[in-house]
Structure formats: structure tokens, C-alpha cells
Amino acid sequence: MAKSKKEIISIQSVSKIYNLGETVVKALDNVSLSIYDNDYISIMGPSGSGKSTLMNIIGCLDVPTKGKYKFKDELISEMDDNQLANIRNEKIGFVFQTFNLLPKLNAMQNVEVPLIYSSLGRKERIERAEEALHIVGLQDRMTHKPNELSGGQRQRVAIARALVNKPSIILADEPTGNLDSKSGNEILKFFAKLHKDGNTIIVVTHEESVAKLSKRRIDIFDGKIARDE
Amino acid sequence: MEKLLEMNNFFKNIIIGLFSVRSNLTRVILTASGLTIGIFTVSIVSAAVSSIDKEFAKSMDYYGNDKVYVGTWPWSFDFDWWKYRNRPKIEESSLEYITQYSEYITDVSIKKNTWTRATYGNKASWLQLNGVYPSYQDMLSGTKIENGRFFSQNEWDLQRRVIIVGGTVRDGFFQGKDPIGKKIRLNNVTFEIIGELKKQGIGMVPGGTLDNLVIMPSTTFERILTRWGFDELVLQTNPEDIPLAKEEVEMIMRVARKIPPGDDDNFAVNSADAYMKQFNTMKNAIAGMGFLVTGISLVVSAIGIMNVMFVSVRERTREIGLRKAMGATNFNILTQFLSEAVAIAIIGGSVGIALIRLTVFGLASFPIPNFNGATLPISFDLLLVFYTFTICVFIGVLAGLIPARTAANLNPIDALRDE
Ligand SMILES: Nc1ncnc2c1ncn2[C@@H]1O[C@H](COP(=O)(O)OP(=O)(O)OP(=O)(O)O)[C@@H](O)[C@H]1O
Ligand SMILES: [Mg+2]
């Protein structure tokens, strides 16, 4: 990749080991990885290979059993729960396969959720949420509840929610897995656009077509990085 | 500034908590009703006890803290009347012994009691009558002559038909006009009103309220109203001498009645403080029962709220995971669920308060016919509202703490994966 790019994430010899009494599962086995500003990475691999585990560690939802994780200059692998929550809030935007919108909140309120845990005032929260919904083209669906939206629209609300705090990196774990190909393509177009606008994106996927759109592809096999190009 | 932002965050979590209460209103109301019942009982019991207390204290003024009474019956709440009903009547002659031998008694009077029908024109009412000595003027307690005068020694000697009346006579017979000099009929005998007692309002003195009282010379009483009733000796002393005075009077009475050593008294020496003690025991028993019932219902409702909160945490595991992924700290989640629990408790308590308000209002506006328009002595205490609020917050926090902690400590990945 272009050497001029700034490294934002550095993972060094990270392992995630589940000790299930008799068997020991190495979900991640001594993985090292650097992620640069404005990367667009797809992660592929068979089921159970450790893709989600890697994503969760990058997203600070999970902590590695071994190894070092540096986010910019901060040592994530040494942080406590509150510090991790703070990093998730400010630096990371998640997009899930199952959207994970709160059913009783409308689109606007769903997008506002991450801002509630930041220190923004109400007015600024609303402005930011509106702006994010504009970016995903849902400015005329702001007061709709999730069950009044199509699957593609729901995922766009989720993307708006991931964007709203202006994160350093957007993590999407099979974002098109629950969508038909048309809605899926729409979502992928957004990722392409977000990447062009300067965002850093990591997408976990099973689909070759999705991976092709990314600029860098990582294959994982049995908890190890098998290919990175 | 940092602090301020933290506060802001804190309230945001409370609002999220309240929001989820709103979306589960039916369940919340059902759970909260336990607390409603608890708060209702505790409030009614304490309101009743404090009202009874107030009224009782007022009534006790009537007996005075500086008087000893000798009668056939002890003032107590053990109602074994059969033990006392064959006792000899109180004789006025005992007063001579007491005046002669007692060190502590400074003044004495007989007090003859009966009830009779009083009429004025075509109006009629039942009144309580006391026949007393002129000395009773200085022994009046809990009331005083507000208008007119007491009867004189001369009037007593001549058995004059003069009376001092309580507050209800003015309203009942004379449309609120001055009754002095007017004549009313008691037991079909005409009496002249020469004095009026201060109006008291309802009391709990056995035998009625001071406002229904008519006082007259005991000589007149004896001549005209001897059908039925009972006599008491009223003995004046100093408040601090009451215990000694009672012992002394008992001894003198035994001598006067020639009761052999070892035999039981066939009279009773009473005083307000002893009555008060008896009353307090009974009051505490009532209060104890009330608080027990309340305690149980509070515990039950706390368990109910805890249960609802566990269900809520279970149902919203994914939401918790999501909020954590979006940057909620453990403390944020804890606050959210705690405030939900507290809100449920406060909803329950508020309904309780509303019920109490209605009940008190209903009772207070319901006049009791036999008491000349007076109402039941129950009052509504604003402090109650404050206590209720405190109890609700306490119960809410207590019941919500474990579920809220469970929620706060959920691992975000596991929570997100929850189906
Ligand atoms: N909490 C856990 N306890 C024990 N083992 C776990 C746990 N979480 C994940 N694993 C194991 O770790 C391995 C990697 O899981 P992971 O979820 O990362 O797979 P994946 O690549 O995302 O698979 P998929 O494509 O099906 O989503 C699996 O073998 C899984 O069984
Ligand atoms: Mg996965």
C-alpha cells in the first residue's frame, strides 16, 4: 500500500484464546496487522476462522488474550472498561449484519444514540444526526421507526449511526449479509463513497463481489492471516 | 465544566430509563401497584395514629395533668367490666376524709355524671351533665369559662337551677347567638344559662366531647337528676405529686371504706398519665401492625420490581450490547436501569399518595351526625409525601441495584449476540 499513508492501527502478535476446559480454541493466533488512514479493507475467510473476533478486537469490544494493540498512540490492550467505551464512542463506528437498531426509536433517535454517550449538547446532537442521515440519503425518513423502513434503509440508518461521531474507522461485519443484492449494492456504493471522502473502512464478507470493491484484501484461515494484499 | 458534562450525561441516562418505562406502561403499573398498597397502608396508619394522638392529647387536657380521680372503674382498655360492676358507688362523704388527711390534695370536688335530654322550644339534644362543687371553677381543665360566670357558693347552697354550658348549646339552640340568660329545659326542668365554656371541637373522652357538657351545682343535680349516672371524686394536686397523691388517696379511701388489709380495692384511683400510658400501648400495637403490613408489602413490591427489572434486562440484552458498542460505559447502563426501577417505584408511590389524598378528603368531608357536624379526626400530612418519595427512591434503588448491575456488567459481544 502507499507508504505515504499514516498508520492508525497497529496489531502486534495478537492472540485470542478461548479456554473451554478440555479444548482450547485459538480464535486468533499470533496475528500482526497494520491499518492505515483511508484504507478500505475486506476480510474474508471460512466460517469460524476468526473474522468477527478480529473485528471485535479492532473495535475495542473485546480484548486480546496476548499481544499488543495500538490505536494511533494509545495502547488499547492496557485499557480499562471505561477507556474502551470512550474509544468505541469517539473513534469507532460499527455496522452490524443485523442492523441492531432500537425498535422503539425513530431513525433520527437511533442515529443519536452514540452522541448521547458523548458530551455534546442537544442542539448539536440533532444537527449531527440530521447531517449523517443526509449523507446516507434518508433526510425524508428521519421520524420513521425501523419497522417502517426497508432492510436497505435500515442498514443506511445504521451506517449513519456509525458515521455520526466522525469516527477514525468504520467496522462492518457482513453488512450485506441480510440484504438482497440490490440493497446490498446500494450499501456498497456508500462504502465506496465514504472511502472516497477519506474514511477508513473494514468490511468482513463472504462475497467475492464485495471484496473486489475494496482496496486491500485480507484472508483469514484458522485464526491466522493467510493473505494480505 | 467537566463535572457539568458528567451531570448532563447522568440525566440523559435517566431519561433513557424513563423512556423505557413509558414503553412498558402496563407491566409497570401492575408492578407498581404493590408499592401503592404499601404506601397507602403506611400513610393511613401513620396518619390515623398521629390524628388519634392529637385528639387524644386534646381530650386528656380535659382530665388535666394535675388531678386525681376516684371512681368505681379504672381508666383502662381492659374491658372486663364484670369485675367492677358490683363495686359500691362512690360516696361524697369520702371527700371529708381526703380533705382531712391528705397532704398532697389541695382541693376537692364531687363530679356527678349523667346524660339527659335538653330542649329549647322545639329543639332537642342529648347533653352530658356534671354536678360539681363551686371549687370546681378553679379545677376546670382543658377548657375555661369564656362567657358569663361560674355558679357561686350561695347558688350551690340554695340548689339554684343555674348551668354552665359547652360550645354546642349556642349553635344547636340559639343559632350562634349569646346564650347567657336564656333558659333551657333539662329533663323537663327549666335551667338558666349563666356561663359558657370555650368551644373545643371533637374529642375522644369516653362519654363525649366537652362541647356537649353542662355543669351545674351538685346539690341541684342531686335534687333533680338522680335517676342514673355515676359519681367521681375530683382531687386537685400538683403534676409532680400525682404518683404520691394517688398512693395516699388509695390508702385514705381504704380507711374510709374500712377495707381489711389484704382485700382488693373496691374503687379505682385514676389519673390522665396512667390512662395515657395505657393508650400509648394500644396505639403502638396498632402502629406496629400497620407497619408490619406495610413492611411486608414493601418487601413484596421490591421483589416485584426486581423481577420486572430482570425481565427488562433480559429482553433488552441486545440493546445493552448495542449501547455499549456505541460507547455507553457500565455506569451509563447502571444509571439507565436504576432510574427505570426508581421510576416504577415512584409511579407506585404516587398512585398511593393520590389514593390517600382521596381517602382523607372523603373522610374529612363526611360529617358524623351524632357529633353535631364535627368530622372524623384524620389529617393529611405533607411530610407523608416527602417520606413516600424517599421510600420509593430507596425501594427503587434497592430493587433495581442487582438487575442494573447485571446489565452494566454484561459483556458487549455476548450481549450483541443474544437472540
Ligand atoms: N465466546 C466464545 N467462546 C468460545 N469460543 C468462541 C467464542 N467466540 C468465538 N469463539 C470461537 O472462535 C472462533 C472464531 O469465531 P468468529 O466468530 O471470529 O468466526 P467468524 O470468522 O466470524 O465466523 P463466521 O463467518 O461464521 O461469522 C470460532 O471457532 C468460534 O467457535
Ligand atoms: Mg462472524
XYZ file of C-alpha atoms and ligand atoms in Angstrom:
680
model
C 0.000 0.000 0.000
C 1.004 3.596 -0.427
C 3.817 4.263 2.006
C 2.790 7.879 2.419
C -0.226 6.796 4.478
C -0.354 7.250 8.195
C -0.674 4.152 10.367
C -3.690 4.376 12.666
C -3.900 0.834 13.979
C -1.054 -1.444 14.839
C -1.714 -5.002 15.972
C 1.324 -6.962 17.081
C 1.263 -10.722 17.702
C -2.280 -10.681 18.960
C -3.942 -13.930 20.028
C -7.431 -14.594 21.282
C -7.683 -17.886 23.043
C -10.848 -19.421 24.429
C -10.111 -21.976 27.094
C -13.118 -24.263 27.151
C -11.907 -26.699 29.777
C -10.790 -29.613 27.652
C -10.405 -27.887 24.316
C -8.566 -24.672 23.677
C -9.853 -22.586 20.776
C -7.395 -20.219 19.188
C -9.828 -17.819 17.540
C -6.857 -15.616 16.649
C -3.375 -16.999 16.532
C -0.491 -14.574 16.651
C -1.894 -12.044 14.226
C 0.011 -8.905 13.273
C -1.594 -6.220 11.187
C -1.274 -2.541 10.370
C -4.163 -0.409 9.225
C -3.550 2.932 7.565
C -5.569 6.061 7.214
C -8.151 5.841 4.416
C -7.712 2.083 3.993
C -10.632 0.150 2.546
C -10.060 -3.423 3.667
C -12.141 -6.537 3.162
C -11.624 -9.518 5.407
C -12.568 -12.910 4.040
C -12.343 -16.439 5.305
C -14.383 -19.507 6.068
C -16.884 -19.589 8.898
C -15.262 -19.827 12.286
C -11.907 -18.621 11.011
C -11.816 -15.655 13.397
C -13.011 -12.731 11.290
C -15.519 -11.439 13.813
C -13.050 -11.975 16.594
C -10.533 -9.799 14.809
C -13.180 -7.153 14.136
C -14.265 -7.122 17.767
C -10.709 -6.635 18.913
C -10.123 -3.855 16.399
C -13.409 -2.318 17.536
C -12.382 -2.475 21.204
C -15.390 -4.615 22.052
C -13.058 -7.416 23.003
C -9.574 -7.553 24.435
C -6.824 -9.831 23.152
C -5.519 -12.654 25.326
C -1.992 -11.913 24.191
C -0.263 -9.268 22.134
C -0.252 -5.518 21.710
C -2.893 -3.337 20.162
C -2.088 0.292 19.468
C -4.646 2.768 18.194
C -2.745 5.807 16.985
C -0.556 6.323 20.050
C -2.819 4.753 22.606
C -2.200 1.280 23.919
C -5.658 -0.287 23.759
C -4.561 -3.647 25.151
C -3.872 -1.972 28.504
C -7.117 -0.026 28.848
C -9.926 -0.498 31.332
C -13.639 -0.759 30.533
C -14.351 2.960 30.715
C -11.448 3.897 28.491
C -12.524 1.267 25.963
C -16.072 2.619 26.000
C -14.658 6.040 25.332
C -12.577 4.815 22.364
C -15.621 2.993 20.930
C -17.650 6.130 21.291
C -15.214 8.541 19.711
C -13.050 6.546 17.320
C -15.114 3.637 16.041
C -18.297 3.231 14.029
C -19.934 -0.194 13.915
C -22.203 -1.580 11.216
C -23.749 -4.956 12.004
C -25.165 -7.677 9.837
C -28.488 -7.468 11.688
C -28.614 -3.648 11.730
C -29.186 -3.560 15.509
C -31.457 -0.540 15.502
C -33.516 0.112 18.629
C -37.075 -0.692 17.530
C -38.805 1.929 19.665
C -36.682 4.821 18.478
C -37.113 6.521 15.107
C -34.291 6.875 12.576
C -33.191 10.193 13.980
C -33.132 8.943 17.587
C -31.259 5.799 16.577
C -28.579 7.861 14.907
C -28.388 9.992 18.046
C -27.538 7.062 20.335
C -23.711 7.326 20.111
C -23.935 11.085 20.662
C -25.829 10.571 23.905
C -22.722 8.972 25.336
C -20.549 11.835 24.199
C -20.600 15.243 25.796
C -22.490 17.049 23.063
C -25.431 19.331 23.776
C -28.873 18.560 22.454
C -28.814 21.063 19.624
C -25.503 19.820 18.278
C -26.679 16.223 18.574
C -29.679 16.923 16.397
C -27.587 18.794 13.841
C -25.066 15.962 13.622
C -27.744 13.280 13.374
C -29.515 15.178 10.598
C -26.257 15.615 8.764
C -25.461 11.892 8.989
C -28.921 10.954 7.714
C -28.381 13.352 4.821
C -25.175 11.601 3.880
C -26.990 8.235 3.600
C -29.872 9.884 1.735
C -32.553 9.383 4.384
C -33.337 13.007 5.130
C -37.024 12.335 4.398
C -37.216 9.281 6.696
C -35.987 10.815 9.909
C -39.089 10.177 12.009
C -39.675 6.647 10.718
C -39.352 3.731 13.096
C -37.160 0.803 11.933
C -40.220 -1.331 11.159
C -41.378 1.378 8.757
C -38.149 1.119 6.752
C -36.863 -1.408 4.210
C -33.849 -3.579 5.027
C -31.577 -1.423 2.884
C -32.876 1.724 4.538
C -32.340 0.235 7.971
C -28.755 -0.552 7.141
C -28.337 3.006 5.894
C -29.642 4.297 9.228
C -27.074 2.044 10.886
C -24.353 3.496 8.663
C -25.472 6.998 9.551
C -25.226 5.982 13.197
C -21.709 4.663 12.599
C -20.739 7.926 10.938
C -22.327 10.355 13.307
C -19.427 10.676 15.733
C -16.958 11.160 12.879
C -15.015 8.012 13.772
C -11.460 7.237 12.719
C -12.548 3.861 11.406
C -15.766 2.159 10.319
C -16.116 -1.552 11.012
C -18.765 -3.547 9.162
C -19.261 -7.238 9.934
C -21.111 -8.719 6.952
C -23.141 -5.566 6.340
C -24.842 -7.003 3.259
C -25.456 -10.466 4.708
C -29.104 -9.780 5.475
C -29.875 -7.804 2.315
C -30.940 -8.683 -1.209
C -28.302 -7.969 -3.847
C -29.855 -4.686 -4.940
C -29.912 -3.208 -1.430
C -26.514 -4.771 -0.813
C -25.055 -2.975 -3.820
C -26.538 0.267 -2.600
C -24.746 -0.175 0.717
C -21.506 -0.980 -1.049
C -21.833 2.182 -3.084
C -21.999 4.076 0.180
C -18.847 2.448 1.404
C -17.106 3.395 -1.811
C -18.295 6.971 -1.391
C -17.283 7.088 2.261
C -13.872 5.770 1.322
C -13.536 8.440 -1.336
C -14.446 11.049 1.281
C -11.460 9.940 3.326
C -12.909 7.392 5.736
C -11.139 4.238 6.830
C -13.312 1.142 6.363
C -13.012 -2.537 7.198
C -15.645 -4.938 5.875
C -15.997 -8.601 6.764
C -17.637 -10.509 3.944
C -18.209 -13.863 2.363
C -18.895 -12.449 -1.076
C -16.190 -12.163 -3.674
C -18.074 -9.235 -5.248
C -17.892 -7.260 -2.064
C -14.232 -7.986 -1.596
C -13.469 -6.878 -5.124
C -14.658 -3.359 -4.357
C -12.182 -2.927 -1.550
C -8.629 -1.711 -1.981
C -6.993 -4.244 0.265
C -7.962 -7.808 0.943
C -7.094 -9.936 3.966
C -7.834 -13.668 4.081
C -8.046 -15.383 7.411
C -7.736 -19.071 7.933
C -7.824 -20.800 11.324
C -7.099 -17.631 13.204
C -4.115 -16.717 11.075
C -3.717 -14.202 8.297
C -3.290 -16.270 5.163
C -3.115 -13.451 2.654
C -2.872 -9.653 2.836
C -2.628 -7.672 -0.364
C -17.162 22.175 33.195
C -16.180 18.513 33.213
C -18.490 17.964 36.182
C -21.299 19.715 34.372
C -20.917 17.498 31.341
C -20.932 14.454 33.575
C -24.174 15.621 35.174
C -25.627 16.171 31.758
C -24.710 12.613 30.861
C -26.208 11.338 34.071
C -29.574 12.916 33.299
C -29.507 11.636 29.747
C -29.300 8.100 31.105
C -32.168 8.787 33.465
C -34.226 9.984 30.523
C -33.425 6.797 28.591
C -34.571 4.855 31.671
C -37.813 6.807 31.920
C -38.390 6.329 28.234
C -38.368 2.562 28.593
C -40.810 2.830 31.489
C -43.206 4.607 29.171
C -42.981 1.878 26.589
C -43.862 -0.836 29.126
C -46.560 1.010 30.961
C -48.959 -1.856 31.654
C -46.311 -4.008 33.227
C -45.000 -1.085 35.186
C -48.416 -0.220 36.575
C -49.046 -3.804 37.639
C -45.736 -3.980 39.454
C -46.086 -0.566 40.971
C -49.472 -1.385 42.495
C -47.736 -3.403 45.224
C -45.937 -0.287 46.276
C -49.173 1.661 46.020
C -50.735 -0.634 48.588
C -47.678 -0.403 50.828
C -47.508 3.354 50.711
C -51.245 3.570 51.197
C -51.191 1.433 54.338
C -48.198 3.123 55.885
C -49.681 6.529 55.267
C -53.139 5.708 56.505
C -51.759 4.022 59.603
C -49.399 6.839 60.473
C -51.995 9.477 59.622
C -54.538 7.674 61.777
C -52.094 7.220 64.641
C -50.989 10.835 64.600
C -54.566 12.052 64.329
C -55.687 9.833 67.197
C -52.709 11.076 69.140
C -53.582 14.707 68.624
C -57.220 14.195 69.517
C -56.324 12.108 72.492
C -53.904 14.694 73.824
C -56.626 17.294 73.479
C -59.036 15.063 75.331
C -56.514 14.367 78.047
C -56.371 18.089 78.715
C -59.919 17.745 79.925
C -58.779 15.443 82.705
C -55.709 17.541 83.416
C -52.208 16.531 84.392
C -52.715 17.793 87.920
C -55.746 15.821 89.007
C -56.519 12.519 90.592
C -59.899 10.929 90.045
C -61.543 8.368 92.268
C -64.252 6.263 90.688
C -65.595 2.728 90.506
C -63.873 1.913 87.234
C -60.218 2.074 86.403
C -59.402 4.023 83.251
C -58.052 1.272 81.135
C -58.586 -0.572 77.944
C -59.082 -3.963 79.559
C -62.815 -4.125 79.250
C -63.563 -6.664 81.991
C -66.419 -4.615 83.312
C -67.933 -7.568 85.214
C -65.118 -7.224 87.737
C -66.192 -3.704 88.611
C -69.900 -3.611 88.145
C -70.745 -4.774 91.694
C -68.475 -2.261 93.369
C -70.133 0.192 95.736
C -70.900 3.676 94.457
C -68.514 6.477 95.241
C -69.697 8.320 98.351
C -69.369 12.070 98.604
C -68.514 11.575 102.271
C -65.095 10.161 101.314
C -64.108 13.694 100.344
C -64.135 14.683 104.020
C -61.513 12.048 104.832
C -59.404 13.152 101.928
C -59.513 16.842 102.806
C -58.766 15.981 106.385
C -55.912 13.508 105.966
C -54.287 14.137 102.620
C -51.029 16.004 102.321
C -50.929 16.253 98.564
C -54.518 17.066 97.668
C -55.095 20.800 97.672
C -58.715 20.994 96.568
C -61.593 18.605 96.020
C -64.918 18.369 94.266
C -67.542 15.773 93.589
C -68.355 15.181 89.957
C -71.730 13.664 89.317
C -72.220 12.404 85.798
C -75.339 11.724 83.794
C -76.832 12.329 80.381
C -80.152 13.901 79.672
C -82.369 15.312 77.004
C -82.195 19.049 76.712
C -84.858 21.094 74.960
C -85.319 24.670 73.892
C -88.563 25.456 72.085
C -88.928 22.618 69.642
C -85.206 21.801 69.530
C -83.816 18.881 71.462
C -80.397 17.357 72.068
C -78.623 14.934 74.383
C -76.177 16.569 76.748
C -73.735 15.337 79.337
C -74.323 16.732 82.816
C -71.804 17.293 85.604
C -72.841 18.233 89.105
C -69.915 19.786 90.978
C -68.837 21.987 93.884
C -68.168 25.712 93.448
C -64.481 24.828 93.929
C -64.621 23.108 90.546
C -64.358 26.525 88.921
C -60.630 26.501 89.661
C -60.283 22.865 88.714
C -61.633 23.178 85.203
C -59.032 21.919 82.769
C -58.854 21.726 79.026
C -61.468 24.447 78.867
C -62.411 27.660 80.563
C -65.362 29.947 81.064
C -65.361 32.146 78.028
C -68.592 33.966 78.519
C -70.599 34.636 81.699
C -69.582 33.143 85.027
C -69.430 30.040 87.199
C -72.031 29.428 89.912
C -71.392 30.788 93.385
C -71.267 29.110 96.809
C -74.604 30.719 97.513
C -76.213 29.274 94.423
C -74.793 25.885 95.376
C -76.179 26.171 98.918
C -79.604 27.149 97.596
C -79.653 24.450 94.920
C -80.248 27.038 92.213
C -81.073 25.869 88.719
C -78.168 27.563 87.001
C -75.926 25.962 84.400
C -72.671 26.496 82.530
C -72.920 25.072 79.012
C -70.482 23.771 76.409
C -69.990 25.143 72.921
C -72.685 23.157 71.140
C -75.579 24.697 73.020
C -75.018 28.087 71.419
C -75.003 26.638 67.902
C -77.603 23.949 68.485
C -80.221 26.029 70.280
C -79.504 29.702 69.704
C -78.237 29.956 66.089
C -74.845 31.106 67.323
C -76.253 33.918 69.463
C -75.220 34.604 73.041
C -76.998 32.052 75.276
C -76.347 33.815 78.605
C -79.586 34.491 80.498
C -81.547 32.109 78.268
C -83.466 29.244 79.800
C -83.379 25.693 78.528
C -85.051 22.576 79.877
C -83.085 19.613 81.132
C -85.092 16.525 81.959
C -88.138 18.803 81.793
C -86.836 21.191 84.417
C -86.029 24.782 83.449
C -82.452 25.992 83.971
C -80.885 29.362 83.419
C -77.637 29.590 81.464
C -75.134 31.706 83.387
C -71.858 30.711 81.756
C -70.419 29.276 78.592
C -67.342 27.085 78.079
C -64.809 27.550 75.303
C -65.659 25.529 72.204
C -63.350 22.529 71.805
C -64.238 20.558 68.721
C -64.429 16.820 68.805
C -62.547 14.859 71.445
C -62.185 11.248 72.378
C -63.052 11.485 76.028
C -65.139 8.498 76.960
C -68.588 9.952 77.364
C -68.374 12.519 74.615
C -66.949 15.894 73.939
C -66.558 18.859 76.239
C -68.785 20.795 73.912
C -71.765 18.682 74.927
C -71.143 19.337 78.590
C -73.423 21.088 81.068
C -72.092 21.949 84.531
C -74.369 22.705 87.485
C -74.232 22.725 91.313
C -74.053 19.147 92.599
C -76.827 19.999 95.048
C -79.191 20.910 92.219
C -78.075 17.825 90.305
C -78.859 15.602 93.259
C -82.326 17.035 93.723
C -83.409 16.868 90.099
C -81.364 14.269 88.230
C -80.876 11.254 90.438
C -82.167 8.637 88.045
C -78.933 7.197 86.731
C -75.299 8.035 86.216
C -72.228 7.781 88.383
C -70.154 9.860 90.741
C -66.448 10.577 90.784
C -64.189 12.438 93.155
C -62.035 15.077 91.519
C -58.900 15.862 93.508
C -56.548 18.708 92.781
C -52.802 18.286 93.290
C -49.536 19.296 91.621
C -48.460 17.475 88.453
C -45.238 16.228 90.073
C -47.125 14.893 93.104
C -49.506 12.705 91.096
C -47.889 9.320 91.914
C -47.611 10.055 95.626
C -51.053 11.615 95.750
C -52.540 8.513 94.153
C -50.926 6.215 96.709
C -52.022 8.422 99.538
C -55.585 8.719 98.250
C -55.783 4.959 97.868
C -54.793 4.498 101.496
C -57.250 7.089 102.726
C -60.022 5.539 100.657
C -59.302 2.099 102.105
C -59.530 3.562 105.567
C -62.719 5.471 104.734
C -64.270 2.302 103.362
C -62.862 0.118 106.108
C -61.339 -2.374 103.714
C -59.442 -5.049 105.656
C -55.729 -5.417 104.830
C -55.183 -7.943 102.055
C -58.541 -7.329 100.387
C -58.675 -5.763 96.954
C -59.644 -2.149 96.463
C -63.282 -1.719 95.543
C -62.614 1.627 93.906
C -60.151 2.962 91.383
C -57.733 5.873 91.647
C -57.182 7.291 88.178
C -55.089 9.950 86.532
C -54.573 11.123 82.994
C -50.959 9.993 82.741
C -51.795 6.403 83.541
C -54.582 6.490 81.008
C -52.151 7.957 78.524
C -49.733 5.108 79.118
C -52.461 2.554 78.507
C -53.472 4.391 75.407
C -49.923 4.519 74.108
C -49.573 0.774 74.446
C -52.681 0.303 72.382
C -51.612 2.914 69.861
C -48.222 1.258 69.465
C -49.894 -2.062 68.875
C -51.978 -0.533 66.087
C -48.960 1.203 64.621
C -46.885 -1.963 64.893
C -49.464 -3.961 62.987
C -49.739 -1.259 60.365
C -46.020 -1.054 59.865
C -45.711 -4.819 59.714
C -48.303 -4.973 56.932
C -46.539 -2.098 55.217
C -43.138 -3.683 55.607
C -44.373 -6.905 54.061
C -45.989 -5.145 51.139
C -42.880 -3.055 50.579
C -40.697 -6.147 50.521
C -43.129 -7.868 48.178
C -43.209 -4.889 45.868
C -39.421 -4.600 45.949
C -39.221 -8.216 44.827
C -41.802 -7.462 42.150
C -39.812 -4.525 40.841
C -36.631 -6.574 40.920
C -38.360 -9.254 38.887
C -39.632 -6.779 36.308
C -36.164 -5.318 36.068
C -34.603 -8.715 35.459
C -37.140 -9.333 32.710
C -36.362 -5.913 31.295
C -32.620 -6.590 31.292
C -33.191 -9.994 29.700
C -35.425 -8.571 26.988
C -33.045 -5.770 26.230
C -29.762 -7.611 26.307
C -29.123 -6.737 22.659
C -29.944 -3.115 23.337
C -27.433 -3.119 26.161
C -24.809 -4.667 23.883
C -25.530 -2.116 21.208
C -25.385 0.822 23.611
C -22.071 -0.444 24.895
C -20.743 -0.814 21.353
C -21.794 2.779 20.763
C -19.759 3.899 23.752
C -22.016 3.562 26.804
C -19.982 2.918 29.948
C -21.008 0.451 32.617
C -22.081 3.395 34.733
C -24.279 4.745 31.924
C -26.122 1.424 31.735
C -26.359 1.165 35.510
C -27.933 4.607 35.728
C -30.362 3.821 32.952
C -31.713 0.714 34.649
C -31.632 2.125 38.153
C -33.672 5.110 37.120
C -36.123 2.796 35.433
C -36.555 0.908 38.721
C -36.857 4.119 40.728
C -39.395 5.455 38.241
C -41.542 2.348 38.649
C -41.363 2.734 42.416
C -42.271 6.404 42.263
C -45.188 5.729 39.968
C -46.477 3.194 42.509
C -45.924 5.575 45.386
C -47.607 8.467 43.618
C -50.722 6.447 42.956
C -50.634 5.559 46.658
C -50.435 9.226 47.596
C -53.310 10.047 45.282
C -55.398 7.311 46.906
C -54.576 8.619 50.367
C -55.464 12.134 49.338
C -58.827 10.922 48.083
C -59.469 8.836 51.192
C -58.611 11.627 53.578
C -60.665 14.041 51.571
C -63.568 11.606 51.595
C -63.356 11.013 55.346
C -62.930 14.659 56.208
C -65.952 15.766 54.238
C -68.161 13.111 55.784
C -69.836 14.581 58.868
C -70.762 12.344 61.758
C -74.364 13.153 62.713
C -74.029 12.334 66.415
C -71.195 14.777 66.853
C -73.073 17.867 65.827
C -71.418 18.198 62.438
C -67.869 17.505 63.570
C -65.831 15.323 61.210
C -63.644 12.310 61.767
C -60.303 13.353 63.190
C -57.930 12.421 60.335
C -55.442 14.773 58.809
C -53.278 14.654 55.702
C -49.639 15.280 56.337
C -47.461 16.871 53.679
C -44.464 15.237 55.284
C -46.018 11.967 54.193
C -45.458 12.931 50.590
C -41.839 13.547 51.307
C -41.407 10.270 53.182
C -43.192 8.379 50.436
C -40.891 9.844 47.845
C -37.870 8.885 49.913
C -39.152 5.362 50.484
C -39.879 4.957 46.787
C -36.420 6.079 45.754
C -34.944 3.773 48.361
C -37.046 0.764 47.303
C -36.386 1.515 43.641
C -32.632 1.653 44.127
C -32.676 -1.422 46.337
C -34.803 -3.452 43.941
C -33.034 -2.175 40.849
C -29.456 -2.500 42.015
C -28.824 -6.158 41.251
C -30.584 -6.196 37.836
C -28.943 -2.914 36.889
C -25.533 -4.237 37.883
C -26.164 -7.374 35.865
C -26.975 -5.179 32.882
C -23.980 -2.922 33.434
C -21.546 -5.817 33.667
C -22.763 -7.609 30.541
C -20.045 -8.364 28.060
C -20.907 -6.321 24.941
C -20.094 -9.101 22.474
C -22.208 -11.691 24.264
C -24.993 -9.167 24.680
C -24.946 -8.278 20.995
C -25.056 -11.938 20.022
C -28.136 -12.504 22.198
C -31.200 -13.699 20.315
N -17.148 -16.686 23.402
C -16.551 -17.705 22.782
N -16.228 -18.817 23.457
C -15.604 -19.834 22.852
N -15.280 -19.836 21.562
C -15.572 -18.763 20.832
C -16.234 -17.638 21.407
N -16.392 -16.709 20.436
C -15.861 -17.254 19.292
N -15.369 -18.468 19.545
C -14.704 -19.327 18.557
O -13.741 -18.582 17.905
C -13.669 -18.951 16.544
C -13.775 -17.727 15.663
O -15.066 -17.193 15.739
P -15.527 -15.963 14.869
O -16.878 -15.540 15.380
O -14.474 -14.937 14.903
O -15.661 -16.605 13.444
P -16.044 -15.889 12.087
O -14.878 -15.955 11.239
O -16.624 -14.554 12.370
O -17.172 -16.866 11.551
P -18.498 -16.503 10.737
O -18.087 -16.288 9.333
O -19.356 -17.709 10.872
O -19.112 -15.281 11.357
C -14.816 -19.937 16.328
O -14.242 -21.254 16.256
C -15.673 -19.778 17.494
O -16.278 -21.004 17.825
Mg -18.560 -13.618 12.129
